[in-house]
Structure formats: C-alpha cells, structure tokens
JSON list of C-alpha atoms in Angstrom, two decimals:
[
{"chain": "A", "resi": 184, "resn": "UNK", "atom": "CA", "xyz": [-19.56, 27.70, 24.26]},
{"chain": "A", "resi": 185, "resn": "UNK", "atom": "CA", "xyz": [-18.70, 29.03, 20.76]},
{"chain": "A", "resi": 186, "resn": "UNK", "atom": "CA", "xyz": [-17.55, 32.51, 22.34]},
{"chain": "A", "resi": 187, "resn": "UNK", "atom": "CA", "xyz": [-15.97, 31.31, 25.68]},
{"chain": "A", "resi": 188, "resn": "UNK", "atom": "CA", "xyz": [-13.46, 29.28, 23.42]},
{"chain": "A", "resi": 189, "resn": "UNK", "atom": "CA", "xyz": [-13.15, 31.88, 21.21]},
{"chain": "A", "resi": 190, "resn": "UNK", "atom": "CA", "xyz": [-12.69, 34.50, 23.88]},
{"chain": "A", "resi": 191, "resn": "UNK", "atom": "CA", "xyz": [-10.19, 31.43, 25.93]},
{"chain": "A", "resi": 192, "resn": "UNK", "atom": "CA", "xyz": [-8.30, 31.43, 22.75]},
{"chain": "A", "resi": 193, "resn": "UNK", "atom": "CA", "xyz": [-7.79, 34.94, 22.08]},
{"chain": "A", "resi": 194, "resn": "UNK", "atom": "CA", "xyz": [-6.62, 35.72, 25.55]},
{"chain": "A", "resi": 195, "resn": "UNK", "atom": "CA", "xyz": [-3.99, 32.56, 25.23]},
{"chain": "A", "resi": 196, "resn": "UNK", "atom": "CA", "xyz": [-2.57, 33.75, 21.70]},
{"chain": "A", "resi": 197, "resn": "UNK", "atom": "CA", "xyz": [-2.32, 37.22, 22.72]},
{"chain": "A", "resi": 198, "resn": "UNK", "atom": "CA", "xyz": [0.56, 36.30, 24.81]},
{"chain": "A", "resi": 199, "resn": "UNK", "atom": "CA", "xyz": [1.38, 34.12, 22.94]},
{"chain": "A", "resi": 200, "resn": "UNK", "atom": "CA", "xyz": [5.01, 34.53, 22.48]},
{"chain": "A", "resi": 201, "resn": "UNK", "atom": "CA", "xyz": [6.38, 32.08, 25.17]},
{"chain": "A", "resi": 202, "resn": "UNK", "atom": "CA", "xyz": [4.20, 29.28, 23.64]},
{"chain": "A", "resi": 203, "resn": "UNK", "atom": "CA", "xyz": [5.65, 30.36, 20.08]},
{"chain": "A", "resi": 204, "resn": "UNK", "atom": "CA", "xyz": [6.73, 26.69, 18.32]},
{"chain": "A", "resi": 205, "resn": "UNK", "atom": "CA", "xyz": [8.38, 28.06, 15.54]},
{"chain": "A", "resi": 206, "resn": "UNK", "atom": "CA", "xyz": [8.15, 30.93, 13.34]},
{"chain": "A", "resi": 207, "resn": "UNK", "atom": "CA", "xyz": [9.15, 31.42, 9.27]},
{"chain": "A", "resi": 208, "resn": "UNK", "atom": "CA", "xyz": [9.27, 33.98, 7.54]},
{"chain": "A", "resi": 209, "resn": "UNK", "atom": "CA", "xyz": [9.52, 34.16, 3.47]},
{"chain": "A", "resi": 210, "resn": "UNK", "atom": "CA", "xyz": [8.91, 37.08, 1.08]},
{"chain": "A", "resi": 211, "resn": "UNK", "atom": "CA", "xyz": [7.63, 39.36, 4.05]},
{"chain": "A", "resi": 212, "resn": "UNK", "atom": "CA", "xyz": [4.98, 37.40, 5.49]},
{"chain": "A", "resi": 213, "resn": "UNK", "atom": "CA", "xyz": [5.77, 35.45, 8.71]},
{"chain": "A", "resi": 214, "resn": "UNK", "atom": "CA", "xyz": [3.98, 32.61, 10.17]},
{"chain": "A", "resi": 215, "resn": "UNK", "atom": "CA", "xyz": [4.24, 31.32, 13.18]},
{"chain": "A", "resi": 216, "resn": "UNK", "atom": "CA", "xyz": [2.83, 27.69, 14.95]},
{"chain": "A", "resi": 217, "resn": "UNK", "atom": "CA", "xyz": [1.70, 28.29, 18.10]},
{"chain": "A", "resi": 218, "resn": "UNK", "atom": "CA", "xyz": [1.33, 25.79, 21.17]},
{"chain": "A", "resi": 219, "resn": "UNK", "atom": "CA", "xyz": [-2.12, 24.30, 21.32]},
{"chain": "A", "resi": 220, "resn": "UNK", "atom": "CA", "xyz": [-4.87, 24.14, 24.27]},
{"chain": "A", "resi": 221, "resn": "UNK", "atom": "CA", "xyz": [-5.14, 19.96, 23.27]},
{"chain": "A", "resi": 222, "resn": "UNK", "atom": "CA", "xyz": [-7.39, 18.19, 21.80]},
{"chain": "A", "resi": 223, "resn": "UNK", "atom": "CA", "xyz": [-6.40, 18.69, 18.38]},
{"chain": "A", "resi": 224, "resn": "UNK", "atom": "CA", "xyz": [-6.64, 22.39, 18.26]},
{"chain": "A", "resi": 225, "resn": "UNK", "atom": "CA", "xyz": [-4.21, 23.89, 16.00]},
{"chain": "A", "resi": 226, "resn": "UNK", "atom": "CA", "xyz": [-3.07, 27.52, 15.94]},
{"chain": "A", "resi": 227, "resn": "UNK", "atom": "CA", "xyz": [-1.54, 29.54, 13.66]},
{"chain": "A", "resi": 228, "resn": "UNK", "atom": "CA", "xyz": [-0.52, 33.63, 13.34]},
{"chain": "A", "resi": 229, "resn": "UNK", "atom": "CA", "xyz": [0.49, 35.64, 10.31]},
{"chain": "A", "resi": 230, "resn": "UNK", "atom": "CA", "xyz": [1.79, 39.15, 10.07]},
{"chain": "A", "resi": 231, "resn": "UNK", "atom": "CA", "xyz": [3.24, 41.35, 6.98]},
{"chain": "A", "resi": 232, "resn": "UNK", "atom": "CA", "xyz": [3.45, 44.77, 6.02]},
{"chain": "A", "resi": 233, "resn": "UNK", "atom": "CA", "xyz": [1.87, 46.27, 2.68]},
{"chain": "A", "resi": 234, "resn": "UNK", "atom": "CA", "xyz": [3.49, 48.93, 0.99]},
{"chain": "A", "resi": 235, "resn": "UNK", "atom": "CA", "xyz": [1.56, 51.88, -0.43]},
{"chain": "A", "resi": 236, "resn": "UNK", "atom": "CA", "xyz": [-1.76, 51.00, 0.14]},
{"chain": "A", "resi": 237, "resn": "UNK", "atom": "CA", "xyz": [-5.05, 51.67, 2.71]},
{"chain": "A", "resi": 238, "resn": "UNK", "atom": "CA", "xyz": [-7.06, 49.51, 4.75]},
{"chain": "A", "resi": 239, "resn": "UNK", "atom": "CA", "xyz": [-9.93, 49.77, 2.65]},
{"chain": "A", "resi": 240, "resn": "UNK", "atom": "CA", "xyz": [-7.75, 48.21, -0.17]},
{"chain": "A", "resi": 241, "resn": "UNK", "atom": "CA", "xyz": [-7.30, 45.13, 2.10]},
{"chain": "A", "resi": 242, "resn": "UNK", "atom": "CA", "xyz": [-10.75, 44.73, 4.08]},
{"chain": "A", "resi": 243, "resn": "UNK", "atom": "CA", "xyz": [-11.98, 44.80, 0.07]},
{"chain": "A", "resi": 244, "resn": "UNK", "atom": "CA", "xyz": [-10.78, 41.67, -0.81]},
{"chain": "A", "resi": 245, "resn": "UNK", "atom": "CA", "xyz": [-11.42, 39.85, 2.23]},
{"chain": "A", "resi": 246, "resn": "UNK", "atom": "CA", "xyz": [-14.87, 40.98, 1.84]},
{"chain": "A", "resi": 247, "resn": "UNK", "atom": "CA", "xyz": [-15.30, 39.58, -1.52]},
{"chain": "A", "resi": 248, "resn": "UNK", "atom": "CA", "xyz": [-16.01, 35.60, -0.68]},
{"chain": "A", "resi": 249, "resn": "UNK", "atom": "CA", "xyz": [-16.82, 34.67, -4.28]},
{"chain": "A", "resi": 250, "resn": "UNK", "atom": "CA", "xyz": [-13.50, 36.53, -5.17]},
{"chain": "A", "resi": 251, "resn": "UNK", "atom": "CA", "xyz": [-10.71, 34.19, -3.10]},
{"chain": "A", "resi": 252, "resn": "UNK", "atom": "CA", "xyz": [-8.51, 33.44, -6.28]},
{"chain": "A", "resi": 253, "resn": "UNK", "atom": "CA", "xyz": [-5.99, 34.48, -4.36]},
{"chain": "A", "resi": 254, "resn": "UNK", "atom": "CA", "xyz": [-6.41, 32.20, -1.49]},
{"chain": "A", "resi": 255, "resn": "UNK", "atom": "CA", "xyz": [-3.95, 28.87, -2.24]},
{"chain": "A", "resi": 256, "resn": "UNK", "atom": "CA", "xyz": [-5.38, 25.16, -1.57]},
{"chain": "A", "resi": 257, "resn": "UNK", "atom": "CA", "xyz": [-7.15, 22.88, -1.93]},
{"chain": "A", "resi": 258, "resn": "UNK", "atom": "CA", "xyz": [-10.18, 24.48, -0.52]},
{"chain": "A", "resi": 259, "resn": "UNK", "atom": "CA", "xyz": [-13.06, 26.92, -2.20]},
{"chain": "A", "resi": 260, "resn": "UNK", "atom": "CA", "xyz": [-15.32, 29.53, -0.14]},
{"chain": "A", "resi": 261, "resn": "UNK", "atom": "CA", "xyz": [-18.79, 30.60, -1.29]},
{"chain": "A", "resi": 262, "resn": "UNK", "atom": "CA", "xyz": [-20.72, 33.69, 0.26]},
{"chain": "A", "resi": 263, "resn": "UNK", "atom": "CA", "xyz": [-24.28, 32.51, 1.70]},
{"chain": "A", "resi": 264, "resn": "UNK", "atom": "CA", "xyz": [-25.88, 36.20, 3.50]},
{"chain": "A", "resi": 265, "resn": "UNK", "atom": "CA", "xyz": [-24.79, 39.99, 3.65]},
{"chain": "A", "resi": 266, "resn": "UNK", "atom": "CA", "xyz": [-25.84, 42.04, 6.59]},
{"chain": "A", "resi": 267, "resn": "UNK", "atom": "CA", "xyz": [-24.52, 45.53, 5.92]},
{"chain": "A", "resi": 268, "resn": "UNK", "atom": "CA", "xyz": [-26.64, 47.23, 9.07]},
{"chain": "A", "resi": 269, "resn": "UNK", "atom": "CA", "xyz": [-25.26, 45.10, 11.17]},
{"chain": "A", "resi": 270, "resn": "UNK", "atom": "CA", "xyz": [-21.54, 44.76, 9.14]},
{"chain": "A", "resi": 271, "resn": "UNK", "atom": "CA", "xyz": [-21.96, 40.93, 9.15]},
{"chain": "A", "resi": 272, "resn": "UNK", "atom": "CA", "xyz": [-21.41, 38.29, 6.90]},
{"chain": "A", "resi": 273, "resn": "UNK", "atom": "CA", "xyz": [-22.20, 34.72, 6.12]},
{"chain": "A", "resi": 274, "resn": "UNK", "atom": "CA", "xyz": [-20.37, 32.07, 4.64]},
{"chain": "A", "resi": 275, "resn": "UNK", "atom": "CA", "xyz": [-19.31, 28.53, 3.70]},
{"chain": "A", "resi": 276, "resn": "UNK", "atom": "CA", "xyz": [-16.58, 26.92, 3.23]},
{"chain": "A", "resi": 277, "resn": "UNK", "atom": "CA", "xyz": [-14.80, 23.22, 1.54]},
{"chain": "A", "resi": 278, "resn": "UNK", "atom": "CA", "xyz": [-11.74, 21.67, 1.93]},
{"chain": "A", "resi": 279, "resn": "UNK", "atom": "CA", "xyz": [-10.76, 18.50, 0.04]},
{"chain": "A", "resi": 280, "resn": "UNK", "atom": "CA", "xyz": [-7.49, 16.79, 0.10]},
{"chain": "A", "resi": 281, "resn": "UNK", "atom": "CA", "xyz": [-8.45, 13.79, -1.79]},
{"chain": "A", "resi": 282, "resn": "UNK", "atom": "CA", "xyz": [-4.42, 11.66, -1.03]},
{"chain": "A", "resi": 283, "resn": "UNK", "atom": "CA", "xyz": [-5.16, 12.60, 2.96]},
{"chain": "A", "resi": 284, "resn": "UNK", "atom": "CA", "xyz": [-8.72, 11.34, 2.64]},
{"chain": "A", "resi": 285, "resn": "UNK", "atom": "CA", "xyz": [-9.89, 14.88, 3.89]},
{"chain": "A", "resi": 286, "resn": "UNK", "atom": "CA", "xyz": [-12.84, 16.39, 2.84]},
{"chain": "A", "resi": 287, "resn": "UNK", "atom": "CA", "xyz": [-14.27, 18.78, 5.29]},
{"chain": "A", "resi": 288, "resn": "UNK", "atom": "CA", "xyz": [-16.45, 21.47, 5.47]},
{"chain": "A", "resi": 289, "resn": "UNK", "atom": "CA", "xyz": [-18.12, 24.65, 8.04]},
{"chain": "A", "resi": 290, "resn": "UNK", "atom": "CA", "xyz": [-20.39, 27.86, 8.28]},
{"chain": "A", "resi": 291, "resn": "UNK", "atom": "CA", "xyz": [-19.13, 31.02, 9.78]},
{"chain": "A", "resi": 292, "resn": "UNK", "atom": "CA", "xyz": [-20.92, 34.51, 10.52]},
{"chain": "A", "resi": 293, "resn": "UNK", "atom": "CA", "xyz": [-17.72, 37.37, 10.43]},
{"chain": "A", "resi": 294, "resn": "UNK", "atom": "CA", "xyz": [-18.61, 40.05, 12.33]},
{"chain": "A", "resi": 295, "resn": "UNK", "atom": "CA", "xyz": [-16.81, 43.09, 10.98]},
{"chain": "A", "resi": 296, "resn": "UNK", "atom": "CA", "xyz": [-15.46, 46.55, 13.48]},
{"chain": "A", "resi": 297, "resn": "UNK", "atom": "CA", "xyz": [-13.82, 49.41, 12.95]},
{"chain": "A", "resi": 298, "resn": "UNK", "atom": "CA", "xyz": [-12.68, 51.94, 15.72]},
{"chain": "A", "resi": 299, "resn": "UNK", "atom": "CA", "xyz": [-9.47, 54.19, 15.89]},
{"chain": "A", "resi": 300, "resn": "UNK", "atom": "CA", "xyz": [-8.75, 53.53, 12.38]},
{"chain": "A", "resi": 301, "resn": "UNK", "atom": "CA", "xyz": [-8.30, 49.64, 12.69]},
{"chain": "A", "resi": 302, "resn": "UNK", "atom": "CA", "xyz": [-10.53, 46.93, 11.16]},
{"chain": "A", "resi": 303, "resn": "UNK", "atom": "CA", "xyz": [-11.17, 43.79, 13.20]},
{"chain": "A", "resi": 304, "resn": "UNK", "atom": "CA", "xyz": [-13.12, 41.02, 11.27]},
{"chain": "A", "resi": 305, "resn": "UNK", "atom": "CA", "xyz": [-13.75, 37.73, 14.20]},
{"chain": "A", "resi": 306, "resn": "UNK", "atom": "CA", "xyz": [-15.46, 34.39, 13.22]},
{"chain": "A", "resi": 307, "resn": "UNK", "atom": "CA", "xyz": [-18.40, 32.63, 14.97]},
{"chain": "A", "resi": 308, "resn": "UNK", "atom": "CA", "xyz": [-18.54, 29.16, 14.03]},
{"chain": "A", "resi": 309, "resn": "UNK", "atom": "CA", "xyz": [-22.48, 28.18, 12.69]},
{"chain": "A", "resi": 310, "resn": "UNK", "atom": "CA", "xyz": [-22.93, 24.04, 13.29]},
{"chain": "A", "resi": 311, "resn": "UNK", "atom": "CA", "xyz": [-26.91, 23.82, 13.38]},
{"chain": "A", "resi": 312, "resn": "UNK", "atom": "CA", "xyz": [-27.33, 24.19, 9.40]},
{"chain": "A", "resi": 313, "resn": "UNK", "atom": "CA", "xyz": [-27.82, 21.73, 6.48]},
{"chain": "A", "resi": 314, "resn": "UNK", "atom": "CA", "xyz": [-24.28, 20.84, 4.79]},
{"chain": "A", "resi": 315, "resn": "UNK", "atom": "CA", "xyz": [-23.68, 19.27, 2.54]},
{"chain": "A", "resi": 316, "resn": "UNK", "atom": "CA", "xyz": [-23.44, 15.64, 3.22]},
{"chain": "A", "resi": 317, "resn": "UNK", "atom": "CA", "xyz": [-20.89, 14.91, 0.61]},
{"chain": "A", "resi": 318, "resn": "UNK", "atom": "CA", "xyz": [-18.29, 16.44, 3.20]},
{"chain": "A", "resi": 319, "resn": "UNK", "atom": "CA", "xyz": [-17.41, 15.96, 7.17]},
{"chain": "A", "resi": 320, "resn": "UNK", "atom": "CA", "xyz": [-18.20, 19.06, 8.93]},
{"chain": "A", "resi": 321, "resn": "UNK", "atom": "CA", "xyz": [-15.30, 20.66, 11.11]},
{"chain": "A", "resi": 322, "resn": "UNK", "atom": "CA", "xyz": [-15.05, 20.28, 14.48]},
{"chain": "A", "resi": 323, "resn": "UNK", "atom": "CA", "xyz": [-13.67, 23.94, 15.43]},
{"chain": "A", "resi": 324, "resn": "UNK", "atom": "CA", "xyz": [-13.10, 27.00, 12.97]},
{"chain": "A", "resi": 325, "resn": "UNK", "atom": "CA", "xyz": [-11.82, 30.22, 14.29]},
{"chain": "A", "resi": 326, "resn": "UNK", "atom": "CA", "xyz": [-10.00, 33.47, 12.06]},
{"chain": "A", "resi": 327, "resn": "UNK", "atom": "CA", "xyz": [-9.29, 36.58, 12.94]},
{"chain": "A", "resi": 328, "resn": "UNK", "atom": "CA", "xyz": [-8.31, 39.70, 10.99]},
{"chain": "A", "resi": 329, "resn": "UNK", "atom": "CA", "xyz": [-6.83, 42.98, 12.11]},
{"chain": "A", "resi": 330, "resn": "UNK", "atom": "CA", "xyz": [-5.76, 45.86, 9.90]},
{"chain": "A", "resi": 331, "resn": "UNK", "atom": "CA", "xyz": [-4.37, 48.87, 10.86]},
{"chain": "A", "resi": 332, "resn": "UNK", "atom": "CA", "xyz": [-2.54, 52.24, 9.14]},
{"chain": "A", "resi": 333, "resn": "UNK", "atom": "CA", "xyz": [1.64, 51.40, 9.63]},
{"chain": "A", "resi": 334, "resn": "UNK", "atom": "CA", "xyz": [3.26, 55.04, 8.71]},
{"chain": "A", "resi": 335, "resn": "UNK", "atom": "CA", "xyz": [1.90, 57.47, 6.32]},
{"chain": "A", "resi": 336, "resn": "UNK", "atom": "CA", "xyz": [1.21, 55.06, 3.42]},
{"chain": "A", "resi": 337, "resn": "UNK", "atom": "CA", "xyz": [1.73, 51.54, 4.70]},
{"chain": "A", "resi": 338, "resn": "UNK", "atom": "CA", "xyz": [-1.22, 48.94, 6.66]},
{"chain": "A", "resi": 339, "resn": "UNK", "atom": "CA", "xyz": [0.31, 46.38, 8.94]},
{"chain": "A", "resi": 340, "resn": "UNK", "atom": "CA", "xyz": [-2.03, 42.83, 8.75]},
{"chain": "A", "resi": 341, "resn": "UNK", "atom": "CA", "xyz": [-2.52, 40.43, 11.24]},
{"chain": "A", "resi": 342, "resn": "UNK", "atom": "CA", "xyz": [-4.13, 37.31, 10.64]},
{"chain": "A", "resi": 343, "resn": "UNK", "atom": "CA", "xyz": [-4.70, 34.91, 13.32]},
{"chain": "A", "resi": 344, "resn": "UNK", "atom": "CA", "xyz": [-6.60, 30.51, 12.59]},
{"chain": "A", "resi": 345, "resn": "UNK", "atom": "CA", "xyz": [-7.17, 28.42, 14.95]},
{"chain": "A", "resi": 346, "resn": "UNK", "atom": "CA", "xyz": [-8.94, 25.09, 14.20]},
{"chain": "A", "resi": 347, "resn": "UNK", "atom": "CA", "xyz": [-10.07, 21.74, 15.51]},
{"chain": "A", "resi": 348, "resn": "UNK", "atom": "CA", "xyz": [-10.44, 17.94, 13.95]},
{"chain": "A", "resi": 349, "resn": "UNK", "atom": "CA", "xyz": [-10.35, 15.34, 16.37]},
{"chain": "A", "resi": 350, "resn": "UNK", "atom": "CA", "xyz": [-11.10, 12.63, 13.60]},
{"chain": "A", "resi": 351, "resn": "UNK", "atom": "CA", "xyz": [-7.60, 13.08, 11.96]},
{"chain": "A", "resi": 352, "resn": "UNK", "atom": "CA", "xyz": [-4.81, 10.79, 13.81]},
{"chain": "A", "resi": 353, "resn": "UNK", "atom": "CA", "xyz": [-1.79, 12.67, 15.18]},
{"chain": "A", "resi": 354, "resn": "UNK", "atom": "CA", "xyz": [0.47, 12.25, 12.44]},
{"chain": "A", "resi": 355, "resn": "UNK", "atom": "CA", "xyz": [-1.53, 12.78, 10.01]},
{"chain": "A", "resi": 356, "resn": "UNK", "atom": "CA", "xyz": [-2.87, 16.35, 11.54]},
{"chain": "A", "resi": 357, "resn": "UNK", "atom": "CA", "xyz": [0.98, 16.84, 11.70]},
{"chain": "A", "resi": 358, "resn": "UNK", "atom": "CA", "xyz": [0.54, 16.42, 7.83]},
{"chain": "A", "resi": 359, "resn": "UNK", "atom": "CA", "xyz": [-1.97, 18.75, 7.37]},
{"chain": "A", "resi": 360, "resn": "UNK", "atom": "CA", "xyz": [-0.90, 21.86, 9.66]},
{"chain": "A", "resi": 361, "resn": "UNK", "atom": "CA", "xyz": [2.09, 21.76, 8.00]},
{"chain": "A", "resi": 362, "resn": "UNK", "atom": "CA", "xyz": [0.47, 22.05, 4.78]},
{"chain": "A", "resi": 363, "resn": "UNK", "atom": "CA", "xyz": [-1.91, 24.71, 5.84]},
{"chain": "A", "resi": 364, "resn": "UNK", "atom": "CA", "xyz": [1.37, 26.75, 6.99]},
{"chain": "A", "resi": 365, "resn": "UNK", "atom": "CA", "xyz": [2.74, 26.88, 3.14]},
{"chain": "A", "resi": 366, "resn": "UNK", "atom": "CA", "xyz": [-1.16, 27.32, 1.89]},
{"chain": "A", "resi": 367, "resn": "UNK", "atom": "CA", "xyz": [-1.19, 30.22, 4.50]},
{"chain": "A", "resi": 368, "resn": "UNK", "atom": "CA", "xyz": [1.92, 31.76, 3.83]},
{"chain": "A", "resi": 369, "resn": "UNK", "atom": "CA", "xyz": [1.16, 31.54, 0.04]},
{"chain": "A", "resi": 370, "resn": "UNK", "atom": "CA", "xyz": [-2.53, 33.21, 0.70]},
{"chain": "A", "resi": 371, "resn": "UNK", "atom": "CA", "xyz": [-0.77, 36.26, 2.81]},
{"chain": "A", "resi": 372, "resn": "UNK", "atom": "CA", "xyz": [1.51, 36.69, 0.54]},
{"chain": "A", "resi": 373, "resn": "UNK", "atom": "CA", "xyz": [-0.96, 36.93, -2.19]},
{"chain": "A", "resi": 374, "resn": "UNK", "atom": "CA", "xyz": [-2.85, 38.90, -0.49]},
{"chain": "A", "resi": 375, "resn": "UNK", "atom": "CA", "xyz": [0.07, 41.55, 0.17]},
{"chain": "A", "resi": 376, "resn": "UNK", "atom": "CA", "xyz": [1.01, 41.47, -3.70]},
{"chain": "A", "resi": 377, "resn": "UNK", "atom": "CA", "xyz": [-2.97, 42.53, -4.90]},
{"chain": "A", "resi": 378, "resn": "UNK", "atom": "CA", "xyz": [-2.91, 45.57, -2.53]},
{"chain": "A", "resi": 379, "resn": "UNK", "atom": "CA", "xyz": [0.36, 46.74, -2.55]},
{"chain": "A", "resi": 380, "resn": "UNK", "atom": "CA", "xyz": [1.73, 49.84, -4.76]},
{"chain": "A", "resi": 381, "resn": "UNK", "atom": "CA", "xyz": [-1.50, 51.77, -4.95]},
{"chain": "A", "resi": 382, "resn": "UNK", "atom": "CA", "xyz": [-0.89, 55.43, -6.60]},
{"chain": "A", "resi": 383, "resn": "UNK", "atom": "CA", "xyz": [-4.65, 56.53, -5.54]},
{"chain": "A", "resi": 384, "resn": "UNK", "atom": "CA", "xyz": [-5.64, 53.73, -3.30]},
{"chain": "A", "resi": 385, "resn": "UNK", "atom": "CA", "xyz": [-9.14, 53.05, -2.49]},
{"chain": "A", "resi": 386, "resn": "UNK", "atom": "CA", "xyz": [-10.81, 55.07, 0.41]},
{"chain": "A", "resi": 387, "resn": "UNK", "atom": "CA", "xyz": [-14.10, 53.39, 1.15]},
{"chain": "A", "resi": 388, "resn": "UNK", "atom": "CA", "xyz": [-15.73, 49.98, 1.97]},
{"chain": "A", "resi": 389, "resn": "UNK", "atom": "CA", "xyz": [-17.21, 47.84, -1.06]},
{"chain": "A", "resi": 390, "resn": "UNK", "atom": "CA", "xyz": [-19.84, 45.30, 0.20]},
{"chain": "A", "resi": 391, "resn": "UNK", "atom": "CA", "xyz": [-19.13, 42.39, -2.93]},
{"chain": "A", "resi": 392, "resn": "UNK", "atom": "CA", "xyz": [-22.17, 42.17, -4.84]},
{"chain": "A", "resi": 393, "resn": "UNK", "atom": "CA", "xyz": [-21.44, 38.90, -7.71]},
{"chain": "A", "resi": 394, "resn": "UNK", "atom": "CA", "xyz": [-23.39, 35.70, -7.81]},
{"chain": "A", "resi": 395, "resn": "UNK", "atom": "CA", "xyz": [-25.49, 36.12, -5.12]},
{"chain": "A", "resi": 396, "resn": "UNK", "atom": "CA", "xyz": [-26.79, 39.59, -6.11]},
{"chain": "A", "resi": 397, "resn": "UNK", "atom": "CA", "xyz": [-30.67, 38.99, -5.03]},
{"chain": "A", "resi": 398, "resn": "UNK", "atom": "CA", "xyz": [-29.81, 37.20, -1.70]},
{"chain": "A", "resi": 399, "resn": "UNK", "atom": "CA", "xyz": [-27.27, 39.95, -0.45]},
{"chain": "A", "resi": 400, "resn": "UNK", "atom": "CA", "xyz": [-29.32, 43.03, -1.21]},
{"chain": "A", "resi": 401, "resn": "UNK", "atom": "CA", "xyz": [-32.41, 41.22, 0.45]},
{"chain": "A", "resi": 402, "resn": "UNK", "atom": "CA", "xyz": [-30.34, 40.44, 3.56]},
{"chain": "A", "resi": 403, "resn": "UNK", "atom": "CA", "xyz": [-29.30, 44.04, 3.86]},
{"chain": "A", "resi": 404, "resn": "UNK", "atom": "CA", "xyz": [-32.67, 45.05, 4.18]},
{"chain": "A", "resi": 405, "resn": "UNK", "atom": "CA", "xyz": [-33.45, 43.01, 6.72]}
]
C-alpha cells in the first residue's frame, strides 16, 4: 500500500503543473503547494540551483542524519541503521510544535540511486516499530530527492514532501503547511548556502559515521 501511494503520488506530481496552487520563490529556492489527492495529504516541491559545487557535495549532507543543523524547525532527525551494500538508510524523525499542540513522529528507510550522473534518494514509510509513546506517529511521510550536474560546475536540486495527518482539523493543517513552506524554504536555502562556492569540491560519497559508530558499521556488514 506504502508503494502504490507512493508510486500514485509520484505519477500525479510529475505533472503536476496544472494542479500548481501557488508557487514563491525567495533567495533562489522556489516552493511550490501543490493540489492534494484528499484526505489531508499535503504536497509540496522545491527546486534551486547551486553554484560551484558537485553532487557529491550535496548527497553528503543529506546523508549525514545526525548532522541536520541546517534543517529549520521545530523538528530533530536521528539516524537508526546504515546499509551501504544495499545504499539504504534508516531513520527517525520528531516534530513538536508545542502552541499547535503537535507533537508527531515516523520511521523511514531512504533508498539511495544513482544512474546517468543523477542521485535519486525515495522514502518508504516504516509504521510496525516501537516509537516513542511520548509522540503521535504520522499518518503518511513521503520525500524525495533528485540531484543532477546543471552546466559545467553547477547541480540543479529537486526536492519533493508529501505528507498526511488526518487528526489535525482543516484550519489548523492550513496552519501548519504554511509553516512547513517557510521551514522548507529556509532548509533549501540552507542547504544551497553549505555547498555552494566549492574551489575543489568533493568527488566521492561519505557514508556519516558520528554517534552511532558501532550500529552503522555492523549494519553494513550485514
């Protein structure tokens, strides 16, 4: 069921331009809030341009969970499992809004690819885990990345969310997206900053090894 909506979803946003709500752009990054399939899903697309850099500079620090100081909100991410044979990763995140009363959380495997010089990262949602009970799991969680050479020098980014909570009430999931639209604009543009203007820019993938040092090598060997 996981894939069919995710496979439903990507189909629907790929032509997605005549469902387009509205798009902004600021500092280079645009964003754009697109129609929903009902039912509370929410969708949003980002796309920006990065100067002077590779894709390896990029794919870097989305690979590095434990890293996301760069990610705005109220929300924190924490690597769980590292498969490097099979380029997959595991992880968890939190998001807590305490004034909206929102304090949710999910599990996601990323499955990473790279063919004709362009990385794709896609999300499978994980629900049959122990959370922690302290939060409300998510009902759907979907991201996409895709990274690709722009030019000589430059990587063009695509970034593409999509997710579901049927326990918030209309207007306050009106709230929220809206806030997730400046927290994702923000993030992007964060992003864009850290791997822009490289003089010798990095030219290889870097698995994150940090906190979890003994868990990810074992999971690689698995």
């Amino acid at each position: 069921m996981q894939r069919f909506l995710a496979v439903s979803f990507l189909i629907f946003l790929c032509s997605a331009n005549a469902f387009s709500q509205k798009t902004w752009e600021s500092r280079g990054v645009s964003i754009t809030h697109l129609d929903t399939l009902g039912n509370g899903f929410e969708a949003l697309r980002g796309a920006f341009t990065i100067e002077n850099s590779s894709i390896y500079e990029v794919i870097n620090l989305i690979l590095d969970v434990d890293g996301y100081h760069w990610v705005e909100g109220e929300s924190k991410s924490k690597m769980l499992s590292i498969n490097k044979q099979d380029s997959t990763f595991i992880f968890d995140f939190f998001v807590d809004i305490p004034w909206l009363f929102v304090k949710r959380t999910g599990r996601v495997k990323v499955d990473i690819d790279f063919k004709e010089d362009i990385f794709y990262t896609k999300s499978t949602q994980i629900n049959d885990y122990k959370r922690d009970e302290s939060y409300e799991p998510i009902d759907f969680y979907y991201a996409q990345w895709k990274i690709q050479k722009h030019g000589l020098k430059d990587i063009k980014v695509d970034f593409l969310g999509v997710y579901q909570d049927q326990k918030m009430v209309f207007n306050i999931n009106n709230i929220v997206i809206k806030k997730i639209r400046k927290r994702l604009n923000e993030t992007l543009y964060n992003l864009k900053v850290l791997a822009s203007e490289k003089t010798n820019p990095i030219k290889s993938l870097s698995w994150p090894m940090g906190q979890n040092n003994a868990k990810l090598r074992s999971s690689g060997n698995k």
